[in-house]
mmCIF file with all atom_site columns, C-alpha atoms and ligand atoms in Angstrom:
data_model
loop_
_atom_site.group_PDB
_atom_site.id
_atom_site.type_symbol
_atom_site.label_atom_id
_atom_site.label_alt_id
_atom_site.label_comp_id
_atom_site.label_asym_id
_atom_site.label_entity_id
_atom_site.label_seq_id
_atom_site.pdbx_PDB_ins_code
_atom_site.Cartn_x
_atom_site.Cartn_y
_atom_site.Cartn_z
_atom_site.occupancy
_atom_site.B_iso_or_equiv
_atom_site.pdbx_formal_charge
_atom_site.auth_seq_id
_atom_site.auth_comp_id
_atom_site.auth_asym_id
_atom_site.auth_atom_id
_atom_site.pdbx_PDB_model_num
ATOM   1   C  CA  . UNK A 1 1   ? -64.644 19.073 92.789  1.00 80.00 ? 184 UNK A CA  1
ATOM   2   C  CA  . UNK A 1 2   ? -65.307 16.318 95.436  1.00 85.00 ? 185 UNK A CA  1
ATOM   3   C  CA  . UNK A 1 3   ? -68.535 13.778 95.202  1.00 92.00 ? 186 UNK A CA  1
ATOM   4   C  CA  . UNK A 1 4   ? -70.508 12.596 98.027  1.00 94.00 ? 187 UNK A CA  1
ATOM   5   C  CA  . UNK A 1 5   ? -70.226 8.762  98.047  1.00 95.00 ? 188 UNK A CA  1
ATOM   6   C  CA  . UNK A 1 6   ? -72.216 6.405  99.801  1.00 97.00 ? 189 UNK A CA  1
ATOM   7   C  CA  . UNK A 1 7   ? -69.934 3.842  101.585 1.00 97.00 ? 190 UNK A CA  1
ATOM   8   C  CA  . UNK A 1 8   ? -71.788 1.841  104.159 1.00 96.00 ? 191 UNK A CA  1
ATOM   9   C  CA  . UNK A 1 9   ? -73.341 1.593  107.246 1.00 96.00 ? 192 UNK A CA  1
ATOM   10  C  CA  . UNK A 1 10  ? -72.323 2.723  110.660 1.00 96.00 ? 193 UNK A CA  1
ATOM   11  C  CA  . UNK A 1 11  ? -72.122 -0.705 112.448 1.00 96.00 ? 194 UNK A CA  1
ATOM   12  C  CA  . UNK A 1 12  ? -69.657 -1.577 109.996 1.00 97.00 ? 195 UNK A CA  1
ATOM   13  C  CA  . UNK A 1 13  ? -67.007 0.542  111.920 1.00 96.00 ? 196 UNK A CA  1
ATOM   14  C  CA  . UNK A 1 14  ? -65.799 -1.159 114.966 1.00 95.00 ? 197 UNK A CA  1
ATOM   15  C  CA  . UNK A 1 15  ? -65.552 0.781  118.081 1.00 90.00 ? 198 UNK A CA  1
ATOM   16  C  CA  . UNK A 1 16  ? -61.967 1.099  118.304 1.00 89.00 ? 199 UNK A CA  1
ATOM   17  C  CA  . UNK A 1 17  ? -60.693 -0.438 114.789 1.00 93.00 ? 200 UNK A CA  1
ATOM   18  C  CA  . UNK A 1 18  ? -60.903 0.394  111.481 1.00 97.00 ? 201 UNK A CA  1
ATOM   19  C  CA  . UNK A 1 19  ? -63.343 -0.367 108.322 1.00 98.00 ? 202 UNK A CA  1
ATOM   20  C  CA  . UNK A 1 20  ? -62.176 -0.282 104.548 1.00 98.00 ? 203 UNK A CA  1
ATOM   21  C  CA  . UNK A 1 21  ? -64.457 0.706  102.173 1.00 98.00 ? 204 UNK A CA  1
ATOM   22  C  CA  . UNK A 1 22  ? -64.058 0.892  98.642  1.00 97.00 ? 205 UNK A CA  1
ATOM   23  C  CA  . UNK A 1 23  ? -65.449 4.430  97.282  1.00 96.00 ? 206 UNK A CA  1
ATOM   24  C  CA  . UNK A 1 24  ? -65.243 4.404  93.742  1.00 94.00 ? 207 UNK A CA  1
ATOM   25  C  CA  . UNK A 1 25  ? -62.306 2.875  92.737  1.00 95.00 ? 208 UNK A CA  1
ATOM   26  C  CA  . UNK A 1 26  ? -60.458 4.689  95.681  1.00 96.00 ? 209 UNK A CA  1
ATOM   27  C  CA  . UNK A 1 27  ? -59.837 2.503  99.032  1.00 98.00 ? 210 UNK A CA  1
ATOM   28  C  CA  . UNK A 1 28  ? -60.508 4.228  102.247 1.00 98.00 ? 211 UNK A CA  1
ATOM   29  C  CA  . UNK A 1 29  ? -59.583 3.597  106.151 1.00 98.00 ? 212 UNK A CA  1
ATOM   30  C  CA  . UNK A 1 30  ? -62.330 4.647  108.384 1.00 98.00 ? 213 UNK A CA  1
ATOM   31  C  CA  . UNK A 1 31  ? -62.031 5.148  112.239 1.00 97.00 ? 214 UNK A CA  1
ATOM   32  C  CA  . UNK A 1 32  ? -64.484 6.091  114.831 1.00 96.00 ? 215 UNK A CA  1
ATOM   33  C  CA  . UNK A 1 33  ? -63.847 9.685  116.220 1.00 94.00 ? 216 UNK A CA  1
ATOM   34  C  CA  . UNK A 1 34  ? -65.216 11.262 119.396 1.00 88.00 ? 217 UNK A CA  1
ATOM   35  C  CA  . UNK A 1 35  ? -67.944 13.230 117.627 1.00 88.00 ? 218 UNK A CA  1
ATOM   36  C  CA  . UNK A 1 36  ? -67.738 11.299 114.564 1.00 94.00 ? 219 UNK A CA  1
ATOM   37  C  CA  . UNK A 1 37  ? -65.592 9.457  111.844 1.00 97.00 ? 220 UNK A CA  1
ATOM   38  C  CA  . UNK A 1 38  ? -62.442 10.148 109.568 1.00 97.00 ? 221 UNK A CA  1
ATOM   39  C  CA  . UNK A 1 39  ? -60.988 8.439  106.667 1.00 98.00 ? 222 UNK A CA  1
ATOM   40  C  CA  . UNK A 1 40  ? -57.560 8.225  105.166 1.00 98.00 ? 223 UNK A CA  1
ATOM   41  C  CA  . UNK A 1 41  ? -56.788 6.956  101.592 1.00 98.00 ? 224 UNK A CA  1
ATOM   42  C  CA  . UNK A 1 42  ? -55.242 3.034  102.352 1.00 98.00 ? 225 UNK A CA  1
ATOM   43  C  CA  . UNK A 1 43  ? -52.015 3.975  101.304 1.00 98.00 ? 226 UNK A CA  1
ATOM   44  C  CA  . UNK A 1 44  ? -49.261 5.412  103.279 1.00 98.00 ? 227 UNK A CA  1
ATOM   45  C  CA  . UNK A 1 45  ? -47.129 8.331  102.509 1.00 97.00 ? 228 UNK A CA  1
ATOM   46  C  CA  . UNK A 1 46  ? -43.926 6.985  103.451 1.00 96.00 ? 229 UNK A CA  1
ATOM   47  C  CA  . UNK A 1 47  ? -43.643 3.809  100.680 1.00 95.00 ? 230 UNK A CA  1
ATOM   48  C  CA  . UNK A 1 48  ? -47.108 3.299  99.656  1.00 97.00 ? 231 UNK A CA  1
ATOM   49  C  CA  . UNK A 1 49  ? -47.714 0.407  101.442 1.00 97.00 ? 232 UNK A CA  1
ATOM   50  C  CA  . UNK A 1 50  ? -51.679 -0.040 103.180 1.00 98.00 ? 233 UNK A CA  1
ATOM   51  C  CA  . UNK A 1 51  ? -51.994 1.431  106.058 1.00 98.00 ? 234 UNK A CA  1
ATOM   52  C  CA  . UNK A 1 52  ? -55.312 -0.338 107.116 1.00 97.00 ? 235 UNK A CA  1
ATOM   53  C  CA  . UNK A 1 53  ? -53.696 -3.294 109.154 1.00 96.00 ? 236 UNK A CA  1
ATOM   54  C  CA  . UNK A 1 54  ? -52.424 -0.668 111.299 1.00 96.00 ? 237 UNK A CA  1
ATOM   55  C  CA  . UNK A 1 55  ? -53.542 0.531  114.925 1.00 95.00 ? 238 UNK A CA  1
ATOM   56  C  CA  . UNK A 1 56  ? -56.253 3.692  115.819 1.00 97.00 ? 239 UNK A CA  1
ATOM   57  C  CA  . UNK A 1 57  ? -56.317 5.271  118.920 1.00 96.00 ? 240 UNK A CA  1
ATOM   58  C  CA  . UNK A 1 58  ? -58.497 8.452  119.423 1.00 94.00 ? 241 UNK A CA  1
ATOM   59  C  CA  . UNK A 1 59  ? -58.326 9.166  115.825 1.00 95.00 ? 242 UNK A CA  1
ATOM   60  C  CA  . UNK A 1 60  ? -54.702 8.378  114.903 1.00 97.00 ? 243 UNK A CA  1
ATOM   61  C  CA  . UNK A 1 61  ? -53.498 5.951  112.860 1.00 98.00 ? 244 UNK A CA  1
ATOM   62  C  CA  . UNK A 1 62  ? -50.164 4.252  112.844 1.00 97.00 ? 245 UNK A CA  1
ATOM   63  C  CA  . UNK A 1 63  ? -48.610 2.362  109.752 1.00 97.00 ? 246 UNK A CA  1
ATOM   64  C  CA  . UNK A 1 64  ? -47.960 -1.405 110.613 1.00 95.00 ? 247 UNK A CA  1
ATOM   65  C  CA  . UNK A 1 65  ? -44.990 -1.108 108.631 1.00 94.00 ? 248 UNK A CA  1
ATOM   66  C  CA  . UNK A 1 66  ? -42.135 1.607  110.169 1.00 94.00 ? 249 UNK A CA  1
ATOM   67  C  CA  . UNK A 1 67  ? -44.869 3.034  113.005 1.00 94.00 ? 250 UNK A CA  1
ATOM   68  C  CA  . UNK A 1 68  ? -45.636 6.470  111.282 1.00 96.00 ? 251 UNK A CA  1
ATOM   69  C  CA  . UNK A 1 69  ? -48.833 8.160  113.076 1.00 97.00 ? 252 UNK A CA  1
ATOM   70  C  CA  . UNK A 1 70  ? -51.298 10.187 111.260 1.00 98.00 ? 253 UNK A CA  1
ATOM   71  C  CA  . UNK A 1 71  ? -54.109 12.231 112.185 1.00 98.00 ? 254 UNK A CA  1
ATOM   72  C  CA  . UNK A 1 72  ? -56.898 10.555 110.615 1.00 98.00 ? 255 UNK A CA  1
ATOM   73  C  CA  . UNK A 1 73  ? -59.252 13.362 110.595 1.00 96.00 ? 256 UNK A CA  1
ATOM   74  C  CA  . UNK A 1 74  ? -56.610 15.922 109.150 1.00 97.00 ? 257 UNK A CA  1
ATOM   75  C  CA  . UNK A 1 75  ? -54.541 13.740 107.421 1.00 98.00 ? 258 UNK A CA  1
ATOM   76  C  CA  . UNK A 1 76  ? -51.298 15.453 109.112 1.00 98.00 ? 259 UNK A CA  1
ATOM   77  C  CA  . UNK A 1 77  ? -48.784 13.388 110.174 1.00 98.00 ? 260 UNK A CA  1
ATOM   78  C  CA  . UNK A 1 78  ? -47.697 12.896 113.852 1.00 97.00 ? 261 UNK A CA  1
ATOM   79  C  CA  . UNK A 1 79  ? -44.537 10.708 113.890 1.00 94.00 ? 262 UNK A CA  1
ATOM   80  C  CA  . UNK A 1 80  ? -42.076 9.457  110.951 1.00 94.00 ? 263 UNK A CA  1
ATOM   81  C  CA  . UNK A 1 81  ? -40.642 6.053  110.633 1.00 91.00 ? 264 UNK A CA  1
ATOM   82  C  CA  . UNK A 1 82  ? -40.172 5.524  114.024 1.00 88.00 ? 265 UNK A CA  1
ATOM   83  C  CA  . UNK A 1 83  ? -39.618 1.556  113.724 1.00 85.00 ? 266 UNK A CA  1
ATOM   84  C  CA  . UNK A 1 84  ? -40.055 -1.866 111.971 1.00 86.00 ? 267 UNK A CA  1
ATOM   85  C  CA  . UNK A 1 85  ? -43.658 -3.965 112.535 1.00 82.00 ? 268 UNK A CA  1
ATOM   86  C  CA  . UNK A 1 86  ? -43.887 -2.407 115.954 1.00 79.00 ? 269 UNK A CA  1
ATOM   87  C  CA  . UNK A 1 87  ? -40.272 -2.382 117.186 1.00 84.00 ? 270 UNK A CA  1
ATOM   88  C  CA  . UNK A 1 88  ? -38.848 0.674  117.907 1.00 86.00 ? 271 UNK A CA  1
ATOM   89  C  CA  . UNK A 1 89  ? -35.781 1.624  116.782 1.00 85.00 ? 272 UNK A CA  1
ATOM   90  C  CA  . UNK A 1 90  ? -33.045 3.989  117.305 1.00 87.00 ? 273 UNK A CA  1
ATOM   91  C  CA  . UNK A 1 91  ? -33.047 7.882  116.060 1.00 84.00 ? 274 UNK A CA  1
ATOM   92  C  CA  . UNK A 1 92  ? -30.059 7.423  113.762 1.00 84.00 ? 275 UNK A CA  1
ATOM   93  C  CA  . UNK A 1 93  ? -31.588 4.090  112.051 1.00 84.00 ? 276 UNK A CA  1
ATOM   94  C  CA  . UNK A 1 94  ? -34.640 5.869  111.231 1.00 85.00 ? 277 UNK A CA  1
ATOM   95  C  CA  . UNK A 1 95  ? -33.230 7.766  108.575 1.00 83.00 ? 278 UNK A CA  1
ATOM   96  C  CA  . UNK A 1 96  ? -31.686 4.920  106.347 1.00 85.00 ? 279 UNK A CA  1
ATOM   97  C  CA  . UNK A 1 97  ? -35.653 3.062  107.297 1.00 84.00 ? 280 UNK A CA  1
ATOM   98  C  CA  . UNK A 1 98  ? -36.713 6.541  105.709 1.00 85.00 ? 281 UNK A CA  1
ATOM   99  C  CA  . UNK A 1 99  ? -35.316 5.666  102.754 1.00 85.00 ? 282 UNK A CA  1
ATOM   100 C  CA  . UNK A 1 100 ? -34.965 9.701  101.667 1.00 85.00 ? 283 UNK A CA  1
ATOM   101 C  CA  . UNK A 1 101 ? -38.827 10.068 102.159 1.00 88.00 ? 284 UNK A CA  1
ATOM   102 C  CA  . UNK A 1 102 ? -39.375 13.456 104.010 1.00 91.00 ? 285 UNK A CA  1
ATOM   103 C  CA  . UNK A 1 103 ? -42.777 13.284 106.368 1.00 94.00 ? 286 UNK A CA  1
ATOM   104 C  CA  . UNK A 1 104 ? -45.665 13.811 104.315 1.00 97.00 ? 287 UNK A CA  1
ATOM   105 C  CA  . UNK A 1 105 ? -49.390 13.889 105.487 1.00 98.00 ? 288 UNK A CA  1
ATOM   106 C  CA  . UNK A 1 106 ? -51.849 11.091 104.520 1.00 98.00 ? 289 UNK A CA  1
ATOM   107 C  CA  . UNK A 1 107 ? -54.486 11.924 102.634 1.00 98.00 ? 290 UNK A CA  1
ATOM   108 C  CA  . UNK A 1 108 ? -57.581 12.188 104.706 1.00 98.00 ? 291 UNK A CA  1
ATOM   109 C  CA  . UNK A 1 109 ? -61.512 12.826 103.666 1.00 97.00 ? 292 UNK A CA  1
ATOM   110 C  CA  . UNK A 1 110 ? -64.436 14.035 105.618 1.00 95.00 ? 293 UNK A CA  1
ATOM   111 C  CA  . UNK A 1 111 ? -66.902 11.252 106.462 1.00 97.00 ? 294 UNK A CA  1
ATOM   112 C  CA  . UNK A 1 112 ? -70.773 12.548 107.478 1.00 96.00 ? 295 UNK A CA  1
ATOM   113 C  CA  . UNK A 1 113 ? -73.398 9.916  108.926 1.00 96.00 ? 296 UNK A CA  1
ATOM   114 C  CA  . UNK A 1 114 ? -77.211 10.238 107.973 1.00 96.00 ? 297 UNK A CA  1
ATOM   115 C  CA  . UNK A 1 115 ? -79.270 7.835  108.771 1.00 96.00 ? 298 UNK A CA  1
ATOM   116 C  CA  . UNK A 1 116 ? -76.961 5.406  109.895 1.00 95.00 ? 299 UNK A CA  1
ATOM   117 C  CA  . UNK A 1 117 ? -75.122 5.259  106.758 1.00 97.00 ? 300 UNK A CA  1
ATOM   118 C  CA  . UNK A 1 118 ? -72.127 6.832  106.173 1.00 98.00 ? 301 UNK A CA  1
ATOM   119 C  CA  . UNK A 1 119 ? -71.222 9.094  103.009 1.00 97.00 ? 302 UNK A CA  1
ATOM   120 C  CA  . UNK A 1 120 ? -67.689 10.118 102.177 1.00 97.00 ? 303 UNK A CA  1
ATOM   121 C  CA  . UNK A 1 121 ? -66.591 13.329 100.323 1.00 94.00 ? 304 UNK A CA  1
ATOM   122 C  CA  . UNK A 1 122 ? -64.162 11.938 97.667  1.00 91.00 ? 305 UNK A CA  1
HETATM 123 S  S1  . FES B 2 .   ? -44.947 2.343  104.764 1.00 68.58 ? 258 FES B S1  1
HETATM 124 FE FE1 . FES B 2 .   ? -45.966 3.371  106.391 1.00 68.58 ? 258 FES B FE1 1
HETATM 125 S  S2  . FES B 2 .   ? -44.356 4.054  107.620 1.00 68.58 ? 258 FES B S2  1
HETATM 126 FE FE2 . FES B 2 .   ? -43.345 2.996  106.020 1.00 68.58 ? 258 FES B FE2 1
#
């Protein structure tokens, strides 16, 4: 059963960047949306490594570590491994990069604003 946690405030999201918050015990990436925010857990699926130093643009996040993209709002992931801090790299490298890890989503939660605070189901 999920809990309804209080996590901040809404000016503590940047317009196009991201905000961790800690929500229990459980770190959380959150992102401004169109008509609202998303959170993912702060851990990627691919190695486990934060994912909060990465980029978000309109909503998707991608890993500063091998460039895998994520939906933030559905957690479902976009791209896999597709490079190394930011550099691209070729298909067949990818794979050995991949290190046997078959794409996975991110885990995602829904964020709701009331009163200018934001509350996250966890
Ligand atoms: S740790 Fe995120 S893509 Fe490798």
């Amino acid at each position: 059963m999920s809990k309804r946690v209080m996590i901040g405030s809404v000016s503590d999201v940047p317009v196009n960047g991201l905000k961790t918050f800690n929500a229990e015990g459980t770190t959380i990436v959150v992102a401004r949306v169109r008509d609202g925010y998303c959170a993912v857990i702060n851990k990627c699926p691919h190695l486990g490594l934060p994912i909060a130093g990465g980029k978000v643009e309109d909503g998707v996040i991608t890993c500063p570590f091998h460039n895998s993209r994520f939906d933030m709002c559905t957690g479902r992931n976009l791209d896999w491994v597709q490079g190394v801090v930011g550099v691209k790299l070729p298909e067949w490298s990818r794979k050995i990069i991949a290190l046997g890890k078959e794409p996975a989503p991110i885990q995602s939660f829904k964020v709701t604003e009331e009163d200018g605070k934001l509350f996250v189901e966890i």
